[in-house]
mmCIF file of C-alpha atoms in Angstrom:
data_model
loop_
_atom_site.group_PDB
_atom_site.id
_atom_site.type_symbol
_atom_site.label_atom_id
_atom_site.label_comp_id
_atom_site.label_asym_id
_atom_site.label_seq_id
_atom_site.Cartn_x
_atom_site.Cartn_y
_atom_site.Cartn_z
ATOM 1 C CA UNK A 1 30.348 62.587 69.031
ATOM 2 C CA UNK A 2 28.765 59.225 68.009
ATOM 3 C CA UNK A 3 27.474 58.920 64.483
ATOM 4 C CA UNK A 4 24.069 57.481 63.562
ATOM 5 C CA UNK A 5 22.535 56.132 59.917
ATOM 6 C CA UNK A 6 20.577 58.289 58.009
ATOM 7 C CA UNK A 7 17.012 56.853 58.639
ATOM 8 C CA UNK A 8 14.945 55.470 55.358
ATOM 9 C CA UNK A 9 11.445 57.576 53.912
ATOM 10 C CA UNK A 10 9.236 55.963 55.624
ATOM 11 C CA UNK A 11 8.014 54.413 52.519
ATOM 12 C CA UNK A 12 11.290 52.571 52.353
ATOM 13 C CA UNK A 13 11.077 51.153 56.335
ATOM 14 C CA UNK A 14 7.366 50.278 55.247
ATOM 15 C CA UNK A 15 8.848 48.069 52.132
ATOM 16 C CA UNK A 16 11.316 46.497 54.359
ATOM 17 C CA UNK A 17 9.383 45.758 57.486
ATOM 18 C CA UNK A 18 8.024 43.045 55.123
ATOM 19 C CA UNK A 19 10.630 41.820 52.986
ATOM 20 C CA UNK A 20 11.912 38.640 53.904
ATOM 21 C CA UNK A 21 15.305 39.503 55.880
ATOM 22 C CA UNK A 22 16.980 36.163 57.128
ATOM 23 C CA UNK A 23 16.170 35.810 61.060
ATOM 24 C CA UNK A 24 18.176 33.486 63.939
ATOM 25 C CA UNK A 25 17.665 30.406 63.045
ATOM 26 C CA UNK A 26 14.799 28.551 64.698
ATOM 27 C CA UNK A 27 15.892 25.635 67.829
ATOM 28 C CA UNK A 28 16.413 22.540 65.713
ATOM 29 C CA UNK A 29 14.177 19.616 66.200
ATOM 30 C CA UNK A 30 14.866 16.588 67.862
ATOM 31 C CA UNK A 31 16.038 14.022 65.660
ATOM 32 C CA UNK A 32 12.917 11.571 65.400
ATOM 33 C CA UNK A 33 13.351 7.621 65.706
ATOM 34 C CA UNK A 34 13.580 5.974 61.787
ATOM 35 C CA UNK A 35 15.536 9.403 60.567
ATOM 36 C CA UNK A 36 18.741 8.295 60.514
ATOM 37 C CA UNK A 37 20.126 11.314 62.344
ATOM 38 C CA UNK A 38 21.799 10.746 65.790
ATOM 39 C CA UNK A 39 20.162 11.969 68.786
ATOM 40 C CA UNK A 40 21.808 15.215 69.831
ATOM 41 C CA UNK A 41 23.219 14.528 73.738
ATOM 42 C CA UNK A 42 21.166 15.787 76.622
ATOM 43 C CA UNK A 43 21.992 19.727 77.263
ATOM 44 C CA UNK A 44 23.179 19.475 81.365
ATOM 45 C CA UNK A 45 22.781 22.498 83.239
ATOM 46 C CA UNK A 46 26.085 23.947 84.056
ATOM 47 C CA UNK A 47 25.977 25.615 87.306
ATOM 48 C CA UNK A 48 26.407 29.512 87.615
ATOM 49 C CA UNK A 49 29.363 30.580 89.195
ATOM 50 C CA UNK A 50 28.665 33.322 91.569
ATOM 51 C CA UNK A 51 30.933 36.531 90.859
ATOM 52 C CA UNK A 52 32.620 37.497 94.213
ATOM 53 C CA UNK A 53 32.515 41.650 94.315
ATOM 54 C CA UNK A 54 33.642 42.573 97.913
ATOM 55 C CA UNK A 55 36.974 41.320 99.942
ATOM 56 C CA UNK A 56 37.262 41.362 103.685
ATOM 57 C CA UNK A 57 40.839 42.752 104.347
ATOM 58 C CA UNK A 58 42.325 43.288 107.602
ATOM 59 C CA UNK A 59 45.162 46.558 107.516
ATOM 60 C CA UNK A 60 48.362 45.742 109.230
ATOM 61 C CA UNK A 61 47.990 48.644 111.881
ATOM 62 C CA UNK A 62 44.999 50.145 111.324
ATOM 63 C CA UNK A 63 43.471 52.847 110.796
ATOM 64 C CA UNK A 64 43.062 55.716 114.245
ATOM 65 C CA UNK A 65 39.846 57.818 114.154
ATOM 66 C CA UNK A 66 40.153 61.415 115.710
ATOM 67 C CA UNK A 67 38.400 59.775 118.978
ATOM 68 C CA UNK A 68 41.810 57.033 119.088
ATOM 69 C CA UNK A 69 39.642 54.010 117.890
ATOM 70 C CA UNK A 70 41.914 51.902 115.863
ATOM 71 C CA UNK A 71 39.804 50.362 112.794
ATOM 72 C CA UNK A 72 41.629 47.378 111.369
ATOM 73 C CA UNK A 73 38.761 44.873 109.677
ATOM 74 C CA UNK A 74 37.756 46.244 106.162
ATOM 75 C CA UNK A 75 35.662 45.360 103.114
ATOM 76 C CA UNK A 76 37.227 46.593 99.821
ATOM 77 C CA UNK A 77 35.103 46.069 96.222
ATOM 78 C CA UNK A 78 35.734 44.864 92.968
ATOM 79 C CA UNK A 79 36.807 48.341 90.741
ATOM 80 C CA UNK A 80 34.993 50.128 87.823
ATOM 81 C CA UNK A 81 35.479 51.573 84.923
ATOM 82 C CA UNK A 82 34.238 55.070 86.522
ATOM 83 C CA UNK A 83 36.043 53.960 89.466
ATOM 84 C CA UNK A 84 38.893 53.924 87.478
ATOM 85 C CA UNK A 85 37.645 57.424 85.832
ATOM 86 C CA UNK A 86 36.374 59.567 88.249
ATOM 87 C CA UNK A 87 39.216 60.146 90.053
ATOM 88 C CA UNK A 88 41.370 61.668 87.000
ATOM 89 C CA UNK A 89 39.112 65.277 86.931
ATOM 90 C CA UNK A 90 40.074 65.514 90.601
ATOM 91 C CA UNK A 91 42.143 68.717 90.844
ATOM 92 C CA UNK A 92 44.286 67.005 93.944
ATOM 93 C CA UNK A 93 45.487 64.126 91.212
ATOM 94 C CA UNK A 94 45.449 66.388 88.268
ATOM 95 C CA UNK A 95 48.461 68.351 90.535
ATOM 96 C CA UNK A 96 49.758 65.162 91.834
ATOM 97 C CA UNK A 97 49.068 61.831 90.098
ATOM 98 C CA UNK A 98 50.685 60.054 93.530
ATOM 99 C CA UNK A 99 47.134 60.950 94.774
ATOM 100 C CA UNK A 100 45.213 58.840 92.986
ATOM 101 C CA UNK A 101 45.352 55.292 94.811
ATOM 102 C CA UNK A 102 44.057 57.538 97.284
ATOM 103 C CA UNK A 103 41.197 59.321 95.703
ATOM 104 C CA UNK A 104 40.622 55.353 93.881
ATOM 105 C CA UNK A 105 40.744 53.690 97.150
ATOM 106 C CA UNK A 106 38.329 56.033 98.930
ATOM 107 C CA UNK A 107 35.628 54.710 96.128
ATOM 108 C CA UNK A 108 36.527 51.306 96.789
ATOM 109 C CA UNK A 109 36.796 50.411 100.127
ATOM 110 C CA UNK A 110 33.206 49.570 101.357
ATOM 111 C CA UNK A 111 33.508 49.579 105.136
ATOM 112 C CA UNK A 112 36.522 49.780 108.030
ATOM 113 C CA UNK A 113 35.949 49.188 111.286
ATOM 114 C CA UNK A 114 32.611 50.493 112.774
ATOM 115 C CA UNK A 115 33.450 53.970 110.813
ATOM 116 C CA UNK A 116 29.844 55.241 109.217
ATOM 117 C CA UNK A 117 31.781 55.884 106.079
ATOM 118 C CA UNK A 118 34.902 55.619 103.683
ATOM 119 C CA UNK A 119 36.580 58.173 101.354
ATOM 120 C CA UNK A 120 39.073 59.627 100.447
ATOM 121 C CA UNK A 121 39.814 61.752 103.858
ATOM 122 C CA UNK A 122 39.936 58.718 105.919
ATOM 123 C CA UNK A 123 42.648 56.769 103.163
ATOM 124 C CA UNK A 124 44.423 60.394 103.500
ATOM 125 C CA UNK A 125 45.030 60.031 107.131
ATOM 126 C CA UNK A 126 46.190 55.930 107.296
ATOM 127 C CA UNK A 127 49.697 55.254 108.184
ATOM 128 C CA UNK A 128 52.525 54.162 104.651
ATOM 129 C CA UNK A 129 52.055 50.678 105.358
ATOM 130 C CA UNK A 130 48.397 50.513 105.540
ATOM 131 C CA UNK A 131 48.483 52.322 102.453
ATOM 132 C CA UNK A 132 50.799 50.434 100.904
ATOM 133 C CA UNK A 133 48.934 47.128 101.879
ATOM 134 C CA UNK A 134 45.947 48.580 100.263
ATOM 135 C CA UNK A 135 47.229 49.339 96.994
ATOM 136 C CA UNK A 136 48.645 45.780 96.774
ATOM 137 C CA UNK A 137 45.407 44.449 98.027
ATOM 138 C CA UNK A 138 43.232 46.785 94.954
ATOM 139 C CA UNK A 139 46.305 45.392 92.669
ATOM 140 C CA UNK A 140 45.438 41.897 93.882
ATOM 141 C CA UNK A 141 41.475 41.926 93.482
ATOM 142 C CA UNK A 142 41.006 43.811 90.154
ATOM 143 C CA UNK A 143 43.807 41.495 88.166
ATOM 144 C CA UNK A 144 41.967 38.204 88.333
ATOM 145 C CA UNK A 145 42.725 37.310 92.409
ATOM 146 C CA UNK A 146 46.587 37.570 91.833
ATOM 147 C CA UNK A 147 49.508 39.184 90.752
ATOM 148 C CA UNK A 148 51.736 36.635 90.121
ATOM 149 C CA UNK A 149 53.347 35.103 87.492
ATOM 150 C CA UNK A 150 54.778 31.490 86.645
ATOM 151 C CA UNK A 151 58.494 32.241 85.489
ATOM 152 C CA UNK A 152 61.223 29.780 84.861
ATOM 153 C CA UNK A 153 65.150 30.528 85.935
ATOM 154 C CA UNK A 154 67.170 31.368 82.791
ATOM 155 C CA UNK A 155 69.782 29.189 84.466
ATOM 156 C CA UNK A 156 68.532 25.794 85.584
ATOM 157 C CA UNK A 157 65.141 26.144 84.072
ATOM 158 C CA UNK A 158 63.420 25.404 87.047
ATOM 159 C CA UNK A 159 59.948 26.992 87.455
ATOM 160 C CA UNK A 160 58.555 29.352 90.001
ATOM 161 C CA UNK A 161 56.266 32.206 90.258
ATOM 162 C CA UNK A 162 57.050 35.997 91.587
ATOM 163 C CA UNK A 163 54.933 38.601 92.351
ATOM 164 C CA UNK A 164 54.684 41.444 89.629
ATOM 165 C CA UNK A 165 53.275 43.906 91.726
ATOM 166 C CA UNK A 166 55.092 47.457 92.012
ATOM 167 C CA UNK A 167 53.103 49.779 89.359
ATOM 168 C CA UNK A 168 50.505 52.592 91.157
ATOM 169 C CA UNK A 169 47.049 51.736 91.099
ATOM 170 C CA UNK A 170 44.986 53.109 87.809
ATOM 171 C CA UNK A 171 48.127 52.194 85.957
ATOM 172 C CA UNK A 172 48.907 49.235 83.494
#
């Protein structure tokens, strides 16, 4: 339940509207020639980075429709919140938390092959290694393009990275 303030009589909002509340300061002025104040630097227009959303993935076998066409080229997106959600009020997880990379990766994966669509029946039916190269893929996209880790070695102190990968999708 979210709370909300008690409004003010509207008497009270009528007082206020024109009291003088401090505001965002206004843009400050360019520093004029004779006033002793540096010029402030040119702003330069940093260029927008575009956010990447969707990864081409291609599964290690593939995935066989019930006509025998193998679908192997993919398109998997970044993960929600809801994404991330959703899939916990599904009875089939709620009696089996294994089936939730499932249930997740049915929302996720975009397009496979020439199939018309993706969900969870078609992620039900792909062979342990495709799944398994999924969930490493969803691990992979969602936590910043990696999940590895720069460790050094106890012994010589020599630095390396390993891969931390392991837990089941949804989880931290």
């Amino acid at each position: 339940m979210r709370r909300t303030p008690a409004k003010a009589p509207a008497a009270a909002q009528t007082a206020a509207a024109g009291a003088d509340f401090p505001r965002s300061a206004p843009a400050a002025a360019p520093a004029e020639a004779g006033s002793g104040l540096p010029a402030a630097p040119p702003v330069e227009a940093v260029p927008r980075q575009q956010l990447r959303t969707e990864f081409p993935f291609e599964l290690p076998r593939g995935y066989v429709d019930e006509s025998g066409t193998v679908h192997r080229d993919g398109v998997m997106r970044l993960s929600t919140a809801r994404d991330e959600l959703i899939p916990l009020r599904d009875v089939r997880v709620q009696e089996n938390p294994a089936y939730l990379s499932v249930v997740l990766l049915g929302r996720v994966i975009t397009r496979l092959g020439t199939l018309t669509m993706v969900h969870d029946g078609v992620v039900e039916n792909m062979f342990a290694s495709d799944l398994a190269f999924l969930q490493d893929f969803y691990r992979q996209i969602n936590a910043e393009g990696h999940t590895r880790a720069a460790v050094e070695c106890p012994h010589c102190a020599e630095p390396f990275e390993v891969e931390l990968g392991g837990s089941r999708l949804g989880e931290s």
